CSV table of C-alpha atoms in Angstrom, one decimal:
chain,number,residue,atom,x,y,z
A,1,MET,CA,123.3,117.4,76.5
A,2,ASN,CA,126.5,119.2,77.5
A,3,ASN,CA,128.5,121.2,75.2
A,4,SER,CA,131.6,119.2,74.4
A,5,PRO,CA,134.2,121.4,73.1
A,6,VAL,CA,135.5,118.7,70.4
A,7,LYS,CA,131.7,118.5,68.9
A,8,LEU,CA,131.2,122.4,68.6
A,9,TRP,CA,134.8,122.3,67.3
A,10,ARG,CA,134.4,120.2,64.9
A,11,ASN,CA,130.6,121.5,63.5
A,12,GLN,CA,132.0,124.6,62.8
A,13,LYS,CA,132.5,123.7,59.1
A,14,HIS,CA,128.8,122.8,59.1
A,15,VAL,CA,128.1,126.5,60.4
A,16,ARG,CA,130.0,128.3,58.1
A,17,ALA,CA,128.8,126.5,54.8
A,18,LEU,CA,125.2,127.6,56.3
A,19,LEU,CA,126.4,131.0,56.7
A,20,GLY,CA,125.3,134.3,54.6
A,21,LYS,CA,122.4,132.3,53.0
A,22,ARG,CA,119.3,134.0,52.2
A,23,GLY,CA,115.6,132.5,52.2
A,24,THR,CA,111.9,132.4,52.4
A,25,ILE,CA,110.2,131.6,56.1
A,26,MET,CA,108.0,128.4,55.0
A,27,THR,CA,106.5,128.0,58.3
A,28,TYR,CA,107.3,129.9,62.0
A,29,THR,CA,106.4,129.1,65.7
A,30,VAL,CA,106.8,131.1,68.9
A,31,ILE,CA,108.2,129.0,71.7
A,32,ARG,CA,107.2,129.8,75.2
A,33,VAL,CA,108.1,126.7,77.4
A,34,PRO,CA,111.5,126.6,76.1
A,35,PRO,CA,114.4,123.3,76.9
A,36,ALA,CA,117.2,124.0,79.6
A,37,GLY,CA,119.9,126.0,79.0
A,38,TYR,CA,116.9,128.4,76.5
A,39,GLU,CA,114.9,129.6,79.6
A,40,GLY,CA,116.0,133.6,79.7
A,41,GLN,CA,115.3,134.0,75.7
A,42,ALA,CA,111.6,132.9,75.8
A,43,PRO,CA,109.5,133.4,74.0
A,44,TYR,CA,111.5,133.4,70.5
A,45,PRO,CA,110.6,132.7,67.3
A,46,VAL,CA,111.6,129.6,65.6
A,47,VAL,CA,111.5,129.6,61.7
A,48,LEU,CA,111.7,127.1,59.2
A,49,VAL,CA,113.6,128.5,55.8
A,50,GLN,CA,113.5,127.5,52.4
A,51,LEU,CA,117.2,129.0,51.5
A,52,GLU,CA,118.0,130.4,48.2
A,53,ASN,CA,120.3,127.9,46.7
A,54,ARG,CA,119.1,124.5,48.1
A,55,GLY,CA,117.9,122.8,51.2
A,56,HIS,CA,115.7,123.9,54.0
A,57,ALA,CA,117.0,124.8,57.6
A,58,VAL,CA,115.2,126.2,61.3
A,59,GLY,CA,116.8,128.8,63.4
A,60,GLN,CA,115.6,131.3,65.3
A,61,LEU,CA,114.5,134.5,64.2
A,62,VAL,CA,116.6,137.8,65.6
A,63,ASP,CA,116.4,141.6,64.8
A,64,TYR,CA,112.6,141.2,64.2
A,65,GLU,CA,109.9,143.1,64.5
A,66,HIS,CA,106.0,141.2,65.0
A,67,LYS,CA,105.3,142.0,61.7
A,68,HIS,CA,108.5,140.2,60.3
A,69,ILE,CA,107.1,136.4,62.1
A,70,LYS,CA,104.9,135.8,58.8
A,71,ILE,CA,105.3,132.9,56.2
A,72,GLY,CA,107.0,134.3,53.2
A,73,GLN,CA,109.1,137.1,54.9
A,74,SER,CA,112.7,136.9,53.2
A,75,VAL,CA,115.6,136.2,55.9
A,76,ILE,CA,119.4,135.7,55.9
A,77,SER,CA,121.5,133.7,58.3
A,78,VAL,CA,123.6,135.3,60.9
A,79,LEU,CA,126.0,134.0,63.3
A,80,ARG,CA,125.3,134.1,66.6
A,81,ARG,CA,125.6,133.0,70.1
A,82,VAL,CA,123.0,129.8,70.9
A,83,LYS,CA,123.1,129.5,74.9
A,84,SER,CA,124.9,130.3,77.6
A,85,PRO,CA,128.4,128.5,78.2
A,86,ASP,CA,128.1,125.7,80.3
A,87,ASN,CA,131.1,124.4,82.8
A,88,GLU,CA,133.7,123.5,80.0
A,89,GLY,CA,133.5,127.4,79.2
A,90,VAL,CA,133.4,127.3,75.4
A,91,ILE,CA,130.4,129.8,74.0
A,92,PRO,CA,128.2,127.6,71.8
A,93,TYR,CA,127.7,130.1,68.2
A,94,GLY,CA,125.1,128.8,65.4
A,95,ILE,CA,122.9,130.1,62.8
A,96,LYS,CA,120.2,132.2,63.5
A,97,PHE,CA,117.7,134.0,61.0
A,98,LYS,CA,117.0,138.2,60.2
A,99,PRO,CA,114.8,139.6,58.2
A,100,ILE,CA,115.5,141.8,55.1
B,1,MET,CA,101.5,86.9,59.7
B,2,ASN,CA,98.9,85.9,63.1
B,3,ILE,CA,100.9,86.1,66.3
B,4,ALA,CA,98.4,86.0,68.6
B,5,VAL,CA,98.1,88.1,71.8
B,6,LEU,CA,98.0,86.0,75.0
B,7,GLY,CA,97.5,89.2,77.8
B,8,VAL,CA,97.3,92.4,78.1
B,9,ALA,CA,97.8,94.9,80.8
B,10,THR,CA,98.4,98.7,81.7
B,11,THR,CA,98.5,100.7,84.5
B,12,LYS,CA,97.0,104.4,85.5
B,13,PHE,CA,98.6,106.7,83.4
B,14,GLY,CA,99.3,110.2,84.9
B,15,GLU,CA,101.4,112.2,87.3
B,16,LEU,CA,102.2,108.9,89.7
B,17,TRP,CA,104.6,110.6,92.1
B,18,ASP,CA,104.7,108.0,94.9
B,19,THR,CA,105.3,105.1,92.3
B,20,SER,CA,108.9,104.2,90.7
B,21,PRO,CA,109.1,102.7,87.6
B,22,ARG,CA,109.8,99.3,89.1
B,23,VAL,CA,106.4,99.2,90.8
B,24,LEU,CA,105.2,100.5,87.5
B,25,VAL,CA,106.0,97.4,85.3
B,26,ARG,CA,105.4,95.1,88.2
B,27,GLU,CA,101.9,96.0,87.9
B,28,ALA,CA,101.5,95.7,84.7
B,29,VAL,CA,103.2,92.5,83.9
B,30,ASN,CA,101.4,90.8,86.6
B,31,GLY,CA,98.3,92.2,85.0
B,32,ALA,CA,98.9,90.9,81.7
B,33,LEU,CA,100.6,87.7,83.2
B,34,ALA,CA,97.1,86.9,84.9
B,35,ASP,CA,95.3,88.1,81.4
B,36,ALA,CA,97.0,85.6,79.3
B,37,GLN,CA,97.4,82.9,82.0
B,38,VAL,CA,100.7,82.2,81.5
B,39,ALA,CA,103.2,81.6,84.3
B,40,LEU,CA,107.0,84.2,84.4
B,41,GLU,CA,108.7,81.1,84.0
B,42,ASP,CA,106.8,80.2,80.5
B,43,ILE,CA,108.4,83.9,79.3
B,44,ASP,CA,111.2,83.3,76.9
B,45,ALA,CA,112.4,86.9,76.2
B,46,ILE,CA,111.9,90.5,77.1
B,47,TYR,CA,111.8,93.8,74.9
B,48,VAL,CA,111.1,96.7,77.1
B,49,GLY,CA,110.2,100.4,74.9
B,50,ASN,CA,111.5,103.3,77.0
B,51,MET,CA,113.2,106.4,75.4
B,52,LEU,CA,114.3,108.6,78.8
B,53,SER,CA,115.7,106.6,81.7
B,54,GLY,CA,119.3,107.2,80.9
B,55,MET,CA,119.0,110.7,80.2
B,56,LEU,CA,116.1,111.6,82.8
B,57,GLY,CA,116.8,109.4,85.6
B,58,ASN,CA,120.7,107.8,84.9
B,59,GLN,CA,119.6,104.2,84.2
B,60,GLU,CA,119.9,102.3,81.3
B,61,ASN,CA,120.9,98.4,80.7
B,62,LEU,CA,117.3,98.2,81.2
B,63,GLY,CA,116.8,94.7,79.8
B,64,ALA,CA,118.6,93.3,83.2
B,65,PHE,CA,117.2,96.0,84.8
B,66,TYR,CA,113.7,94.7,85.1
B,67,ALA,CA,114.2,90.7,84.7
B,68,GLU,CA,116.0,91.2,87.9
B,69,GLU,CA,112.9,93.6,89.4
B,70,LEU,CA,110.8,90.4,87.5
B,71,GLY,CA,112.6,88.0,89.0
B,72,ILE,CA,114.0,85.8,86.1
B,73,THR,CA,116.7,85.1,83.7
B,74,ALA,CA,115.1,85.7,80.6
B,75,ALA,CA,116.9,87.0,77.2
B,76,SER,CA,115.9,90.7,77.9
B,77,THR,CA,116.6,93.8,75.8
B,78,LYS,CA,115.9,97.6,75.7
B,79,VAL,CA,114.3,99.2,72.1
B,80,GLU,CA,114.2,102.6,72.2
B,81,GLY,CA,112.8,104.8,69.2
B,82,ALA,CA,112.2,108.3,70.7
B,83,CYS,CA,108.1,108.2,71.3
B,84,ALA,CA,108.2,104.9,69.2
B,85,SER,CA,109.8,103.0,71.5
B,86,GLY,CA,107.0,100.8,72.6
B,87,GLY,CA,105.5,100.2,68.7
B,88,LEU,CA,109.0,99.0,68.6
B,89,ALA,CA,109.4,97.0,71.4
B,90,VAL,CA,105.9,95.0,70.4
B,91,HIS,CA,107.5,94.8,66.3
B,92,GLN,CA,110.9,93.2,68.1
B,93,GLY,CA,108.4,90.8,69.9
B,94,VAL,CA,106.4,89.6,67.1
B,95,LEU,CA,110.2,89.1,65.1
B,96,GLY,CA,111.0,87.0,68.3
B,97,ILE,CA,108.1,85.0,67.9
B,98,LEU,CA,108.5,84.9,63.7
B,99,SER,CA,112.0,83.8,64.0
B,100,GLY,CA,110.9,80.3,66.3
B,101,LEU,CA,113.6,81.1,69.0
B,102,TYR,CA,110.9,82.1,71.6
B,103,ARG,CA,107.7,80.7,72.1
B,104,ARG,CA,106.4,83.5,74.2
B,105,VAL,CA,107.7,86.8,74.8
B,106,LEU,CA,106.8,89.8,77.5
B,107,VAL,CA,106.6,93.5,75.4
B,108,ILE,CA,106.5,96.1,78.3
B,109,GLY,CA,106.5,100.1,77.8
B,110,VAL,CA,107.2,102.3,80.5
B,111,GLU,CA,108.5,105.8,81.1
B,112,LYS,CA,108.3,108.0,84.2
B,113,MET,CA,108.6,111.4,83.4
B,114,THR,CA,106.5,113.6,86.1
B,115,ASP,CA,110.0,113.3,88.7
B,116,HIS,CA,112.2,116.1,86.7
B,117,LYS,CA,111.4,119.5,85.5
B,118,PRO,CA,109.1,120.5,82.6
B,119,GLU,CA,112.8,122.1,80.9
B,120,HIS,CA,114.8,119.2,81.6
B,121,VAL,CA,112.1,116.9,79.7
B,122,ALA,CA,111.8,119.0,77.0
B,123,SER,CA,115.7,118.8,76.5
B,124,ALA,CA,115.7,115.4,76.8
B,125,LEU,CA,112.8,114.5,74.6
B,126,MET,CA,114.6,116.7,72.2
B,127,GLY,CA,117.7,113.3,72.0
B,128,ALA,CA,115.1,112.7,69.5
B,129,GLY,CA,115.4,115.5,67.0
B,130,SER,CA,118.8,116.5,65.4
B,131,ASP,CA,121.7,119.0,66.2
B,132,GLY,CA,120.2,121.5,64.2
B,133,GLU,CA,116.7,121.7,66.0
B,134,ARG,CA,118.7,121.5,69.0
B,135,ILE,CA,120.2,124.6,68.7
B,136,ALA,CA,117.5,126.5,67.0
B,137,GLY,CA,116.1,126.0,71.0
B,138,LEU,CA,113.3,124.0,69.6
B,139,THR,CA,111.0,121.5,71.9
B,140,PHE,CA,108.4,119.0,70.1
B,141,PRO,CA,105.6,121.2,70.6
B,142,GLY,CA,107.7,123.5,68.3
B,143,LEU,CA,108.5,121.1,66.0
B,144,TYR,CA,104.5,120.1,65.6
B,145,ALA,CA,103.9,123.5,65.6
B,146,LEU,CA,106.0,124.2,62.5
B,147,MET,CA,104.2,121.6,60.8
B,148,ALA,CA,100.5,122.7,62.3
B,149,HIS,CA,101.3,126.3,60.3
B,150,ALA,CA,102.3,124.8,57.1
B,151,CYS,CA,98.7,122.6,57.4
B,152,MET,CA,96.6,126.0,58.2
B,153,GLN,CA,98.4,127.6,54.9
B,154,LYS,CA,98.6,124.5,52.3
B,155,TYR,CA,95.0,123.0,53.5
B,156,ALA,CA,92.9,126.2,55.1
B,157,ILE,CA,92.4,124.4,58.5
B,158,THR,CA,91.8,126.6,62.0
B,159,GLU,CA,92.6,126.2,65.2
B,160,SER,CA,89.4,125.3,66.1
B,161,ASP,CA,89.8,122.7,63.5
B,162,MET,CA,92.6,121.1,65.7
B,163,ALA,CA,90.6,122.0,69.2
B,164,ALA,CA,87.8,119.9,67.7
B,165,VAL,CA,90.4,116.9,68.4
B,166,ALA,CA,91.2,117.2,71.7
B,167,VAL,CA,87.3,117.8,72.5
B,168,LYS,CA,87.0,114.0,71.1
B,169,ASN,CA,89.8,112.7,72.8
B,170,HIS,CA,89.1,114.3,76.1
B,171,TYR,CA,85.2,112.7,75.8
B,172,HIS,CA,87.0,109.5,75.4
B,173,ALA,CA,89.7,109.7,78.3
B,174,SER,CA,86.3,111.0,80.6
B,175,LEU,CA,85.3,107.0,79.9
B,176,ASN,CA,88.2,105.6,80.5
B,177,THR,CA,89.6,104.5,84.6
B,178,TYR,CA,93.0,104.4,83.3
B,179,ALA,CA,93.5,107.7,81.6
B,180,HIS,CA,95.8,110.7,82.8
B,181,PHE,CA,92.4,112.8,82.1
B,182,SER,CA,89.6,109.9,83.4
B,183,GLY,CA,87.6,113.1,84.8
B,184,GLY,CA,87.8,111.5,88.0
B,185,ALA,CA,87.7,113.1,91.9
B,186,GLY,CA,89.3,116.4,91.8
B,187,SER,CA,89.7,117.0,88.3
B,188,ARG,CA,87.3,118.7,86.4
B,189,SER,CA,85.4,116.1,84.3
B,190,ALA,CA,87.0,115.7,81.1
B,191,GLY,CA,83.7,114.8,79.5
B,192,GLN,CA,83.1,118.5,79.6
B,193,MET,CA,86.1,119.4,77.8
B,194,THR,CA,84.3,122.2,75.1
B,195,ILE,CA,86.6,123.9,71.7
B,196,GLU,CA,86.3,127.5,73.7
B,197,HIS,CA,88.1,125.7,76.9
B,198,VAL,CA,90.9,124.8,74.2
B,199,MET,CA,91.2,128.0,72.4
B,200,GLN,CA,91.3,129.9,75.6
B,201,SER,CA,94.4,127.6,77.0
B,202,PRO,CA,97.8,129.4,77.0
B,203,TYR,CA,100.0,129.2,73.9
B,204,VAL,CA,103.0,127.0,74.1
B,205,ALA,CA,104.2,126.9,70.7
B,206,ASP,CA,101.8,129.0,68.4
B,207,PRO,CA,99.7,127.7,67.0
B,208,LEU,CA,99.6,124.7,69.6
B,209,LYS,CA,98.1,125.3,72.9
B,210,LEU,CA,98.4,123.7,76.1
B,211,LEU,CA,95.0,121.7,75.5
B,212,ASP,CA,96.5,121.0,72.2
B,213,CYS,CA,99.0,118.8,73.8
B,214,SER,CA,99.7,115.6,75.5
B,215,PRO,CA,101.1,116.0,78.9
B,216,ILE,CA,103.8,114.8,80.6
B,217,SER,CA,102.7,111.2,82.3
B,218,ASP,CA,103.8,108.4,83.8
B,219,GLY,CA,102.8,105.1,82.9
B,220,ALA,CA,103.3,101.3,82.1
B,221,ALA,CA,101.7,98.5,80.0
B,222,ALA,CA,102.1,94.9,79.0
B,223,VAL,CA,101.7,92.8,76.5
B,224,ILE,CA,101.9,88.5,76.1
B,225,LEU,CA,102.3,87.3,72.6
B,226,GLY,CA,103.1,83.8,71.4
B,227,GLU,CA,101.5,80.3,71.7
B,228,ALA,CA,98.5,79.9,73.9
B,229,ALA,CA,98.4,78.0,77.1
B,230,LYS,CA,94.7,76.6,77.9
B,231,THR,CA,92.3,79.6,76.7
B,232,THR,CA,88.8,79.8,78.0
B,233,ARG,CA,88.6,82.7,76.2
B,234,LYS,CA,85.8,82.8,72.9
B,235,SER,CA,87.9,84.5,71.1
B,236,THR,CA,91.8,85.4,70.7
B,237,VAL,CA,92.7,88.6,69.4
B,238,HIS,CA,96.1,87.9,66.8
B,239,ILE,CA,98.2,90.5,65.7
B,240,VAL,CA,98.4,90.3,61.7
B,241,GLY,CA,100.4,93.0,60.3
B,242,SER,CA,103.7,95.2,61.8
B,243,SER,CA,105.4,97.3,60.1
B,244,VAL,CA,107.9,99.9,60.6
B,245,ALA,CA,109.3,102.9,58.2
B,246,THR,CA,112.0,105.7,58.6
B,247,ASP,CA,112.4,109.3,57.1
B,248,THR,CA,114.9,111.9,57.9
B,249,LEU,CA,115.4,112.7,61.7
B,250,ASP,CA,115.3,116.8,61.2
B,251,LEU,CA,112.1,118.0,59.6
B,252,ALA,CA,113.9,120.4,57.5
B,253,ASP,CA,115.7,117.6,55.4
B,254,ARG,CA,111.8,115.8,54.7
B,255,SER,CA,110.5,116.3,51.4
B,256,GLY,CA,107.2,117.7,52.7
B,257,ILE,CA,105.4,118.5,56.1
B,258,THR,CA,102.2,118.8,55.6
B,259,SER,CA,102.4,114.5,56.0
B,260,ILE,CA,104.5,111.9,58.0
B,261,SER,CA,105.8,110.1,55.1
B,262,ALA,CA,106.9,107.1,57.1
B,263,THR,CA,103.5,107.1,58.7
B,264,VAL,CA,102.5,106.5,55.1
B,265,ARG,CA,104.8,103.7,53.9
B,266,ALA,CA,104.4,101.8,57.4
B,267,ALA,CA,100.9,101.9,56.9
B,268,GLN,CA,101.2,100.9,53.2
B,269,GLY,CA,103.4,97.9,54.7
B,270,ALA,CA,101.1,96.5,57.2
B,271,TYR,CA,98.3,96.5,55.1
B,272,LYS,CA,99.8,94.6,52.3
B,273,GLN,CA,100.9,92.3,55.1
B,274,ALA,CA,97.5,91.4,56.8
B,275,LYS,CA,95.6,92.2,53.2
B,276,LEU,CA,93.8,94.6,54.2
B,277,ALA,CA,92.7,98.6,53.8
B,278,ALA,CA,92.0,101.5,55.5
B,279,ARG,CA,88.7,101.2,55.2
B,280,ASP,CA,88.4,97.9,56.8
B,281,ILE,CA,89.4,99.4,59.6
B,282,ASP,CA,86.9,99.4,63.0
B,283,VAL,CA,88.6,100.8,65.5
B,284,ALA,CA,92.4,103.0,65.9
B,285,GLU,CA,94.7,104.3,68.2
B,286,ALA,CA,96.4,106.8,66.7
B,287,HIS,CA,99.6,108.8,67.7
B,288,ASP,CA,98.3,112.2,68.9
B,289,CYS,CA,100.7,113.8,70.8
B,290,PHE,CA,99.5,117.1,69.4
B,291,THR,CA,95.8,117.6,67.7
B,292,ILE,CA,97.5,118.6,64.3
B,293,ALA,CA,99.3,115.0,64.3
B,294,GLU,CA,95.7,113.1,64.8
B,295,LEU,CA,94.4,115.0,61.5
B,296,MET,CA,97.9,114.1,59.6
B,297,ALA,CA,97.4,110.7,60.8
B,298,LEU,CA,93.8,110.2,59.7
B,299,VAL,CA,95.1,111.4,56.2
B,300,ASP,CA,98.3,109.6,56.1
B,301,LEU,CA,96.5,106.3,57.2
B,302,GLY,CA,94.0,106.4,54.4
B,303,PHE,CA,90.8,106.9,56.7
B,304,SER,CA,90.2,110.9,55.5
B,305,ASP,CA,90.1,112.2,52.3
B,306,GLY,CA,92.3,115.3,52.8
B,307,MET,CA,93.0,117.3,55.8
B,308,LYS,CA,90.2,119.7,55.0
B,309,LYS,CA,87.6,116.7,55.0
B,310,ALA,CA,90.1,115.0,58.1
B,311,ALA,CA,89.0,118.2,60.4
B,312,GLN,CA,85.6,118.1,58.9
B,313,GLN,CA,84.9,114.6,59.8
B,314,VAL,CA,86.5,115.1,63.6
B,315,GLY,CA,84.0,118.3,64.0
B,316,GLN,CA,80.9,116.3,62.6
B,317,GLY,CA,81.7,113.5,65.3
B,318,ALA,CA,82.9,111.0,62.5
B,319,PHE,CA,85.4,109.1,64.4
B,320,THR,CA,83.4,109.6,68.1
B,321,LEU,CA,82.3,106.6,70.1
B,322,ASN,CA,78.5,106.4,70.2
B,323,SER,CA,78.3,108.8,67.0
B,324,SER,CA,80.8,106.9,64.6
B,325,LYS,CA,79.3,104.8,61.5
B,326,LYS,CA,81.8,102.9,61.9
B,327,LEU,CA,85.5,104.1,62.9
B,328,VAL,CA,86.2,104.8,66.2
B,329,VAL,CA,89.6,106.8,66.4
B,330,ASN,CA,91.3,107.1,70.2
B,331,PRO,CA,88.7,105.4,72.3
B,332,SER,CA,91.5,105.3,74.9
B,333,GLY,CA,91.6,108.9,74.5
B,334,GLY,CA,94.4,108.7,72.7
B,335,LEU,CA,98.0,110.4,73.7
B,336,LYS,CA,96.5,113.4,74.2
B,337,ALA,CA,94.1,112.4,77.0
B,338,CYS,CA,94.5,108.9,78.2
B,339,GLY,CA,98.3,110.5,78.2
B,340,HIS,CA,101.4,110.2,76.8
B,341,PRO,CA,104.5,108.5,78.9
B,342,VAL,CA,106.6,107.9,75.8
B,343,GLY,CA,107.7,105.0,75.7
B,344,ALA,CA,104.5,103.4,77.3
B,345,THR,CA,102.5,104.1,74.6
B,346,GLY,CA,102.8,101.9,71.8
B,347,VAL,CA,101.9,99.2,73.6
B,348,LYS,CA,99.6,101.0,75.6
B,349,GLN,CA,97.8,101.0,71.9
B,350,ILE,CA,97.9,97.2,71.6
B,351,VAL,CA,96.5,96.9,75.1
B,352,GLU,CA,93.5,99.4,73.8
B,353,ILE,CA,93.2,97.6,70.6
B,354,THR,CA,93.1,94.2,72.2
B,355,GLN,CA,90.5,95.1,74.8
B,356,GLN,CA,88.9,97.2,72.0
B,357,LEU,CA,88.4,93.8,69.5
B,358,ARG,CA,87.7,91.0,72.4
B,359,GLY,CA,84.5,93.2,73.5
B,360,GLU,CA,85.7,94.1,76.9
B,361,ALA,CA,86.6,98.0,76.9
B,362,GLY,CA,83.1,98.6,78.8
B,363,LYS,CA,82.0,102.2,78.8
B,364,ARG,CA,84.4,103.1,76.0
B,365,GLN,CA,83.5,99.8,74.1
B,366,ALA,CA,83.4,100.6,69.9
B,367,ALA,CA,80.4,98.7,68.2
B,368,ASN,CA,80.9,96.2,65.9
B,369,ALA,CA,84.9,96.2,66.1
B,370,HIS,CA,86.8,93.3,64.8
B,371,ILE,CA,89.8,95.0,62.7
B,372,GLY,CA,91.7,97.4,64.8
B,373,LEU,CA,94.9,99.7,64.0
B,374,THR,CA,97.5,100.7,66.3
B,375,HIS,CA,99.8,103.6,64.7
B,376,ASN,CA,103.0,104.9,66.7
B,377,VAL,CA,105.4,107.5,65.7
B,378,GLY,CA,108.9,108.9,67.2
B,379,GLY,CA,110.9,112.1,67.2
B,380,SER,CA,108.6,114.5,64.5
B,381,GLY,CA,108.1,111.6,62.0
B,382,ALA,CA,111.7,110.1,61.6
B,383,VAL,CA,109.7,106.7,62.8
B,384,ALA,CA,106.7,105.2,62.0
B,385,VAL,CA,105.1,102.1,63.5
B,386,VAL,CA,101.7,100.4,62.1
B,387,HIS,CA,100.4,97.5,63.8
B,388,LEU,CA,97.4,95.4,62.7
B,389,LEU,CA,95.1,93.4,64.7
B,390,ARG,CA,92.2,91.0,64.2
B,391,SER,CA,89.7,88.7,66.7
């Protein structure tokens, strides 16, 4: 499960389309036992968001206080570093959500 | 559909550090052959259910790998569908017999998980999810935790309601010598598990706690399907329904997350094939990778009328051995307490229900069991397999 630079580059279009979207937290969790590559970040909240325009998306909640981790909280999608770069040296970026 | 289950066997499930996958498979297959009174040379095809051997163990090509281990050169194929790999392998075995090409099929389920670090196992399991879920740093407990919070909000169920599922399944596992948590020497007797134990266990992915989660297990199971040799058995168990349904890989793309739609559709397909209904089922092995998953399954399979009702029924012992009026759910202990070597689970479920319908389940025997169901889910609900069996 490496960060292929080609795959990261190809996915940028998808990431751009999800930037700056507003939405509402439908459900959430707090990951306390993380997968490989995320060990330094745990515990971290992950939210499933109902987007204002269409569809749903999952992402980590960032720049939050404890009171923001709740169903119904308004959020906006932002671009953030996802995890540490691997041997290829490319830093993977992706969508996260912050409370508004 | 009427496919005879000729022989079944499972290894002990658990943390089997001194045992290799080859040894596990040989033990399960030898057990199933002896049970079926069939010789290895009479096997026409092998289907191997497995998910992680490539990502964790660097070994693919499992069809040939296990045929070599058994010393035969029959047709042999690996089947992968995340945690439903075993159920899908059984489905392929059924199709092999139905096609008329094979007279006897061997279905193997196997997984070796405890050789690896938990973070690596969690990452490898996320191979069953979507890119977006991996980028979010989600894990399988995390995905089911998202469903659990949504269910708690929608149906007013509580963490204590979920804990009751763990209590029931640990009690059942305490009666099962093959279970990961069999309550044997050196472990706390699983029969003593209480709601308080579950509630006091640490959070893995809120609201799911350690004791809401199935363990990381090693194990193998084997089933032989097809034409009976000289059988001395009074009654033979048959597979009378085998149905598979799929859904989106990504939880966020589903029409709803408080029910697993693939389960509903697979169950409807199997009930229709067998001309049976949920009320006919005496004993079931349901996919309880997390306690919330069993509550969803009870509704999706048609056993309970709504999730609040399902939670009340579990709490009152409606699906527990000896206190159940009719239907017993997860008499093996389920994934939760029998253990969840992911590729083995769907095959083990067929082993358990076959033993139940033969009346050979010993201390964990469900009373008057004639019709049984197995329910195996892959991913967070991206694939579901339902089998119906009858004695």
